[in-house]
CSV table of N, CA and C in Angstrom, one decimal:
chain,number,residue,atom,x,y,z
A,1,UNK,N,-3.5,-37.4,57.6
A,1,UNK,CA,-2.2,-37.0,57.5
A,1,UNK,C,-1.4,-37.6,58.7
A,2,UNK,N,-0.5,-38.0,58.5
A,2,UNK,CA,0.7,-38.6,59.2
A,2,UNK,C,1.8,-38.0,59.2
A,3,UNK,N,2.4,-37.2,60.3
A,3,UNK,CA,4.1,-36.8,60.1
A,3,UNK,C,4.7,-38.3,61.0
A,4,UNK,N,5.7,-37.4,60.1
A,4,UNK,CA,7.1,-38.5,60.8
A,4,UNK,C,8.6,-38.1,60.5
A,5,UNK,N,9.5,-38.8,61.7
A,5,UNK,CA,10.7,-38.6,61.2
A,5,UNK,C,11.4,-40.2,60.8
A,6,UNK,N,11.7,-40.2,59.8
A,6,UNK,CA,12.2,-41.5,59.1
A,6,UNK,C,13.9,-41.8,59.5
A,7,UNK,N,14.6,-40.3,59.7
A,7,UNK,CA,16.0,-40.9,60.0
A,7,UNK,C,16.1,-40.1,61.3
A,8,UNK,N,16.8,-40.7,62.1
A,8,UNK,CA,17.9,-40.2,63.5
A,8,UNK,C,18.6,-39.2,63.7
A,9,UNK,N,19.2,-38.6,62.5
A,9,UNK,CA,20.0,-37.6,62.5
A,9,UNK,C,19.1,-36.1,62.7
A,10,UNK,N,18.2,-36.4,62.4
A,10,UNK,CA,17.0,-35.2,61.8
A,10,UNK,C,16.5,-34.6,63.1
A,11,UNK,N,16.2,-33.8,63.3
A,11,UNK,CA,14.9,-33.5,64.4
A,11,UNK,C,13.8,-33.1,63.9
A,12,UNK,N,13.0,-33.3,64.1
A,12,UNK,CA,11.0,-32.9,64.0
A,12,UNK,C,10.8,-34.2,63.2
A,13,UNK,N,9.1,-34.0,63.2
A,13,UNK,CA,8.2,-34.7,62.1
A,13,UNK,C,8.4,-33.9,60.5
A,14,UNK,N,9.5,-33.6,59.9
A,14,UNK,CA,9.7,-33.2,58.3
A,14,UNK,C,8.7,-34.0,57.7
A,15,UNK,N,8.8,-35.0,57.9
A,15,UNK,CA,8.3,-36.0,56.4
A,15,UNK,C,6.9,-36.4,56.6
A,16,UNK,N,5.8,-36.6,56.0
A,16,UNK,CA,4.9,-37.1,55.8
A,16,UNK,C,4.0,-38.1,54.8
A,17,UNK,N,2.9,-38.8,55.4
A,17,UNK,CA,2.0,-39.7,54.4
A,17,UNK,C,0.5,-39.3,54.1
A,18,UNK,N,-0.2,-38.5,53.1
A,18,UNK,CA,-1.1,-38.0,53.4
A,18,UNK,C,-2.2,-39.1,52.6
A,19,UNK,N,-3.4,-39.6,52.9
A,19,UNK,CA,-4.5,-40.4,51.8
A,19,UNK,C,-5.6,-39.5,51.6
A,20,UNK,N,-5.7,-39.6,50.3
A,20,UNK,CA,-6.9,-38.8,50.2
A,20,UNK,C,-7.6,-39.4,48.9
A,21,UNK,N,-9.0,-39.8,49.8
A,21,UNK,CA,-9.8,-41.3,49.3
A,21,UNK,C,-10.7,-40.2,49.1
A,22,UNK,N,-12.0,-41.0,48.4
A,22,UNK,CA,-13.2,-40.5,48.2
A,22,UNK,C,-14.4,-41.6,48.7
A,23,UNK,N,-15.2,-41.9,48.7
A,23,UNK,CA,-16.5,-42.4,49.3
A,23,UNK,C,-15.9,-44.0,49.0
A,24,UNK,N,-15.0,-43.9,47.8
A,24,UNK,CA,-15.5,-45.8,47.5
A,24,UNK,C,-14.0,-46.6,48.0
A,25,UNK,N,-13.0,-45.3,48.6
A,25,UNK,CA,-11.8,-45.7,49.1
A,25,UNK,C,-10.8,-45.6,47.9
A,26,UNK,N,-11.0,-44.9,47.2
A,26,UNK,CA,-9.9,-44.8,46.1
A,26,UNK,C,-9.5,-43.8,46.1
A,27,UNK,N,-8.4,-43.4,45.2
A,27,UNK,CA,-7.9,-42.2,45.6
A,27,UNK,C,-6.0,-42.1,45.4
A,28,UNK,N,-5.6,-42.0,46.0
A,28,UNK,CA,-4.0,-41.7,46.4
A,28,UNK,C,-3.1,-41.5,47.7
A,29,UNK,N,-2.2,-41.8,47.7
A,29,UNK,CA,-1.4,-41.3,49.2
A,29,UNK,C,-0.2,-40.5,49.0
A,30,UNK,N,0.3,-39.4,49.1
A,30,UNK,CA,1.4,-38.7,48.7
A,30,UNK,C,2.3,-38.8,49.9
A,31,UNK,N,3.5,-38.9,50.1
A,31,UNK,CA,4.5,-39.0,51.0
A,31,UNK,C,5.7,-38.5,50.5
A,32,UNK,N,6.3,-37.8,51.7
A,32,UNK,CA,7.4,-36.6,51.3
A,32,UNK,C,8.5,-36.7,52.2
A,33,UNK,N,9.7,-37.6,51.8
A,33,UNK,CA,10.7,-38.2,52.6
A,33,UNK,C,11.9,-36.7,52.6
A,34,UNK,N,12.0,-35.9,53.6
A,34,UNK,CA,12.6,-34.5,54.2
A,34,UNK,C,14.0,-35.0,54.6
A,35,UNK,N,14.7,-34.8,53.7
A,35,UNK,CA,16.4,-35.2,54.5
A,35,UNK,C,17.0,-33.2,54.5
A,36,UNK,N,18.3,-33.6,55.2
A,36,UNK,CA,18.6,-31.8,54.6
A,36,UNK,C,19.6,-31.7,53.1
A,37,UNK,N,19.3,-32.7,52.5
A,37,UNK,CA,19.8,-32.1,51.5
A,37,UNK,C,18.4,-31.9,50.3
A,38,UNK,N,17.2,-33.0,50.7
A,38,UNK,CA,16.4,-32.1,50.1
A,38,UNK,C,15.0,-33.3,49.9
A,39,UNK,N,14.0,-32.9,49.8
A,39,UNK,CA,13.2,-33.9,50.1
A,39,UNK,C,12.3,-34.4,48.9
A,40,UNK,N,11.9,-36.2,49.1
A,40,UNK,CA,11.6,-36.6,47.9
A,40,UNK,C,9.9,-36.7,47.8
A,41,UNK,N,9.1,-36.9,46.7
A,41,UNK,CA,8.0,-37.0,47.2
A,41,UNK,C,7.3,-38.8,46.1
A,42,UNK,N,6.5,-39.1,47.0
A,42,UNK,CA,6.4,-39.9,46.4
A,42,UNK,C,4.5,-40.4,46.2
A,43,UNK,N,4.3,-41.3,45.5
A,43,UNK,CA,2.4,-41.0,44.9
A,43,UNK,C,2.1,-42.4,44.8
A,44,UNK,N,1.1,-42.8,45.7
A,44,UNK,CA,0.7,-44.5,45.5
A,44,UNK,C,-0.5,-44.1,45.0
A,45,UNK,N,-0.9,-45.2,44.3
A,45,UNK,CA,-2.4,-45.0,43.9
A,45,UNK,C,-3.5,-46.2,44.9
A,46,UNK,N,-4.3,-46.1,45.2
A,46,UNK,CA,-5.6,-46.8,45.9
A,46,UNK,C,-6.5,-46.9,45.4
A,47,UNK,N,-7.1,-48.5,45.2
A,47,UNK,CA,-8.6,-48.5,44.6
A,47,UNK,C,-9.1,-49.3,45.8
A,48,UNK,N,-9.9,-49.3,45.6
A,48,UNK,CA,-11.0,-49.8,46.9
A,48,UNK,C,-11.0,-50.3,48.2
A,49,UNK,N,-9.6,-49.0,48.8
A,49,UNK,CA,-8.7,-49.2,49.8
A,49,UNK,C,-7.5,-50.2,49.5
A,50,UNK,N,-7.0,-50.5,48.4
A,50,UNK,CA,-6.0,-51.4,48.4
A,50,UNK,C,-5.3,-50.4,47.4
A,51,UNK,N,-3.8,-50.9,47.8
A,51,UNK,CA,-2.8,-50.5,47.0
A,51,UNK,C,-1.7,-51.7,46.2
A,52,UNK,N,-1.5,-51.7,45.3
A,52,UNK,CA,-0.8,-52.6,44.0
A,52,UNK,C,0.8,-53.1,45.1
A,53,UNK,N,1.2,-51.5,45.3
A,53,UNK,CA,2.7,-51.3,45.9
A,53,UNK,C,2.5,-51.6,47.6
A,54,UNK,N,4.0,-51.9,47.6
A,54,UNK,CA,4.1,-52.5,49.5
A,54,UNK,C,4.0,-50.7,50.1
A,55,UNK,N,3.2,-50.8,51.4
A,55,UNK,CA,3.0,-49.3,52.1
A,55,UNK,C,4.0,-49.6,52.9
A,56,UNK,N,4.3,-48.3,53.4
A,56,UNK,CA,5.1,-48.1,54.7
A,56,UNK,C,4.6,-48.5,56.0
A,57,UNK,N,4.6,-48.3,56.7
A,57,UNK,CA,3.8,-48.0,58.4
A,57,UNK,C,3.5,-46.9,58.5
A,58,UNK,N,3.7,-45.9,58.0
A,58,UNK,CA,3.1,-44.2,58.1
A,58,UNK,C,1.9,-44.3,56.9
A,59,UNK,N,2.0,-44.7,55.9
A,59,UNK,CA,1.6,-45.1,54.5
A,59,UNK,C,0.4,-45.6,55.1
A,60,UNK,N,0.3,-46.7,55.6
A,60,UNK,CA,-0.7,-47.9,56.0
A,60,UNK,C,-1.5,-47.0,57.1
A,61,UNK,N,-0.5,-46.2,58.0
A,61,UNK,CA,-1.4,-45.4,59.3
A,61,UNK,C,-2.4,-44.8,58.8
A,62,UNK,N,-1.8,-43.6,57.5
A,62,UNK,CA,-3.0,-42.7,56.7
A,62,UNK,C,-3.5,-43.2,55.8
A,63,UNK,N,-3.3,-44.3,55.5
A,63,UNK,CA,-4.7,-44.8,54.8
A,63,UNK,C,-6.1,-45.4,55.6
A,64,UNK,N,-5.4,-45.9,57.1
A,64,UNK,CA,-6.3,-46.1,58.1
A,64,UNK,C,-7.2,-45.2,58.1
A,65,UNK,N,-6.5,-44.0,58.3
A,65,UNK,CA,-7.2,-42.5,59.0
A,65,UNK,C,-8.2,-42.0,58.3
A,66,UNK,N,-7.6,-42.3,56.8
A,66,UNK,CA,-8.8,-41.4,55.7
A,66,UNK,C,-9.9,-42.2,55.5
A,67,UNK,N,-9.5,-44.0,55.8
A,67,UNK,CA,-10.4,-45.1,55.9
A,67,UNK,C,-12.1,-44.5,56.6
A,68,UNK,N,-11.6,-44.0,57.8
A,68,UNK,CA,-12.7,-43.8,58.6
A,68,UNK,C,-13.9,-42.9,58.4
């Protein structure tokens, strides 16, 4: 799990990237972009630690983390 804050205007870590792999590194990453009008969520898929779509840097952090 990774929080973060993505815009300037905001205060706190609202938004997050979470991976959740299983033994062969597959799995998914959910990420939840928190503005105040209301927040989006978004779903990558991962196979053998790779993902199809470009990650973020929060994206890429928790896929490190669940890597390990």
């Amino acid at each position: 799990l990774v929080r973060f804050n993505p815009f300037s205007e905001m205060g706190g870590d609202h938004s997050f990237s979470l991976a959740l792999l299983d033994a062969h590194l597959t799995g998914f990453i959910i990420t939840g972009l928190h503005t105040r009008e209301r927040t989006r969520v978004y779903i990558k898929k991962i196979e053998n630690g790779k993902c199809k779509q470009d990650l973020s840097k929060e994206e890429r952090e928790a896929l490190k983390k669940a890597s390990i």
